[in-house]
Amino acid sequence: MNINKILEMAIQKDASDVHLVCGRKPTLRIARDLIQIEEMEQLKESDMYEIYDYFVRGNVEKDATFQEEKRLDLSFVYEETRLRVNISIADDIPIFTLRLIKNTLPNFSELGIPDVVRRMIYQPQGVILVTGKTNSGKTTTLNALINDVNKTTNKKILTLEKPVEFKHTSDKSLIIQKEVGRGRDVLNFRDGVKNSLREDCDILVIGEIRDKETMEAAIDMAESGHLVIGTLHTKSCAETIDRMINFYEVRDQASIKYLISSILKLVVSQRLIKGTGEGLVLLPEVMVVDNVIAGCIRKEKFSVSELEDAIQSSADKGNISLINALANLYVDNKITLEQAKAQIEEKNYEVLNRTIMQLKMKRTEY
C-alpha cells in the first residue's frame, strides 16, 4: 500500500479531496468530480488499517479518541502540503477523507470575495459570520481574512480550529492558533471562546459555531469590545439568522433578536459552483446589517423571505443577494444561464432574467 503515491498524485492533479474506502480504488475529487485512480488496485481491509497506522502514528490519545467516538479529525503534513484528515468507520472498517490545504492563500480578487467583506473585517467590534455548506470554501475565506489583517494591522488574532489547516506566520499582527479536541490545545469551542476573554486578543476566529453555548460565548466576546469572526453551516444569509434565533427557546427569542441585530455586522454566505471554465467559481451572498436589516431581524415574527427581499433591494449598502451574485457571474461569462438557474427555484427565474437585463443595461451606460 503506497499512500505516498496517492498523495503525490492528488497534489499533482490539484485535487481538493482524497477518498479512501475499502473495496474501491483511491478516489480524487477534482473540481467537484470524483475520479478514481485507475492505475491503482482496489483497497483491501489490510490496506485500511495500514493507512490508519500511517496517519495516527501510534499516538495513544488519538487512537483512544477514535476507538471511543468512532471518528477522528486530525491535521497532517505530507512533505510541504497540509492535510485535514477525517477517519470514520463503514462496515466496521476505517475509511478516510483527506482535504488538501493550499500552501499559499489566493488574494481576495482571485477568490472572488466582494471588497465589502474585506472592508468590514476592520470593524473594531461585533460579529462577522462566514457561512455555507460543506466544501463551500468557508475555511479559505476565513484564512484570507486573517491573512489580510495580519499583513496590514497591529492586532492580536486568536483562532480556534478543528483541526488547524492553514498555518499563519505573524507579520504586523500576533497570531495564536489553537486546535480544538481532546488531547489538543483546548477541549471544545465553547471553552476556547470563554478563555479568550482572558487572553487579550483583538480578533477571535471561531472555526465552527455549532451550539447555543458557543454562540452565547461569542456574543459575550463581541459585547466586551472584540471582533468575532465565525462560521456556520447554513446555505443563505437569511437562514443563518433563523438558525441563530432558533438556538434559543421561544421565550428568549425576542431579546436575542435585539442582541443579534445590534452586534452582528456582516454575514457572507457562499457556494462553490462549476463555471464555464475547468475550475469552480465562488458564488457569494452578502448581508450588511444596517438599520433596515436590523429591523427585519427584530420583528416579532421573523421572516426569511422578507429578509431576502431586503437584501435584494438594498445593493447600495453593500448587500449582494443570491440573484444579483448569479447575474454578475453570468454577465462576466463565468457561468452559463443554465448553471445560474440551477442555484435557484423556478419561481425566481423571471427575477434572475430581469436582473441580468438591468445589469447589462447599466454596464452599457458606463
Coordinates of N, CA, C and O in Angstrom, one line a residue, residues 7 12 20 22 32 46 52 98 106 118 145 173 189 199-200 231 243 257 266 269 276 287 322-323 331 347 349 358:
L7 N -1.0 10.5 -2.4 CA -0.9 11.9 -2.0 C -0.2 12.7 -3.1 O -0.6 13.8 -3.4
Q12 N -0.4 16.6 -7.5 CA -0.1 16.9 -8.9 C -1.3 17.2 -9.7 O -1.3 18.1 -10.6
L20 N -10.6 7.3 0.5 CA -10.0 6.0 0.6 C -11.1 5.1 1.3 O -11.3 5.2 2.5
C22 N -12.6 1.0 1.6 CA -12.3 -0.4 1.3 C -13.2 -1.0 0.2 O -14.4 -0.7 0.1
R32 N -15.1 19.2 -8.2 CA -16.4 18.6 -7.9 C -16.6 17.2 -8.4 O -17.5 16.5 -7.9
S46 N -6.8 -4.9 4.9 CA -5.5 -4.7 5.5 C -4.9 -3.4 5.1 O -4.2 -2.7 5.9
Y52 N -4.5 3.7 8.5 CA -4.8 4.2 9.8 C -3.5 4.4 10.6 O -3.3 5.4 11.2
L98 N -9.5 12.9 3.0 CA -8.4 13.8 3.2 C -8.7 15.1 2.4 O -9.0 15.0 1.2
P106 N -4.8 32.5 -2.0 CA -5.1 33.4 -3.0 C -5.6 34.7 -2.4 O -6.0 34.8 -1.3
R118 N -13.9 42.5 2.8 CA -12.5 42.8 3.3 C -12.6 44.1 4.2 O -12.0 44.2 5.2
L145 N -9.2 36.3 5.2 CA -9.5 37.5 6.0 C -8.4 37.7 7.1 O -7.9 38.8 7.3
S173 N 0.6 41.6 12.7 CA -0.3 41.1 13.9 C 0.4 39.9 14.6 O 1.3 39.3 14.0
F189 N -14.9 24.2 21.5 CA -15.0 25.6 21.1 C -15.5 26.5 22.2 O -15.0 27.6 22.4
E199 N -7.4 36.4 27.3 CA -6.2 36.3 26.5 C -5.8 37.6 25.8 O -4.9 37.5 24.9
D200 N -6.5 38.6 26.1 CA -6.2 40.0 25.5 C -6.1 39.9 24.0 O -5.1 40.5 23.4
T231 N -17.9 30.7 11.7 CA -18.5 30.1 10.6 C -19.8 29.3 11.1 O -19.8 28.8 12.2
R243 N -31.2 30.3 12.0 CA -30.5 29.3 12.9 C -30.1 29.9 14.2 O -30.2 29.3 15.2
K257 N -33.1 38.5 19.5 CA -33.2 39.2 18.2 C -32.6 40.6 18.3 O -31.9 41.0 17.4
L266 N -22.0 41.6 9.7 CA -21.9 41.1 8.3 C -22.1 39.6 8.3 O -21.6 38.9 9.2
S269 N -22.6 34.4 2.9 CA -23.0 33.0 2.6 C -22.5 32.6 1.2 O -22.8 33.3 0.2
T276 N -17.9 28.2 -16.4 CA -17.7 27.9 -17.8 C -16.3 27.3 -18.1 O -16.1 26.7 -19.1
M287 N -24.7 40.0 3.3 CA -25.7 40.8 4.0 C -25.0 41.7 5.0 O -24.4 41.3 6.0
L322 N -28.4 36.6 -3.7 CA -28.1 35.4 -4.5 C -28.4 35.7 -5.9 O -27.6 35.4 -6.8
I323 N -29.5 36.3 -6.2 CA -29.9 36.6 -7.6 C -28.9 37.6 -8.2 O -28.4 37.4 -9.4
V331 N -23.1 37.7 -16.5 CA -22.7 38.8 -17.3 C -21.2 38.8 -17.5 O -20.7 39.2 -18.6
K347 N -39.5 29.6 -9.6 CA -40.3 30.8 -9.4 C -39.4 32.1 -9.5 O -40.0 33.2 -9.7
Y349 N -36.9 32.5 -11.7 CA -36.2 32.6 -13.0 C -36.5 34.0 -13.6 O -35.6 34.6 -14.2
Q358 N -31.1 44.3 -16.5 CA -30.8 45.6 -15.8 C -29.3 45.8 -15.7 O -28.8 46.9 -15.9

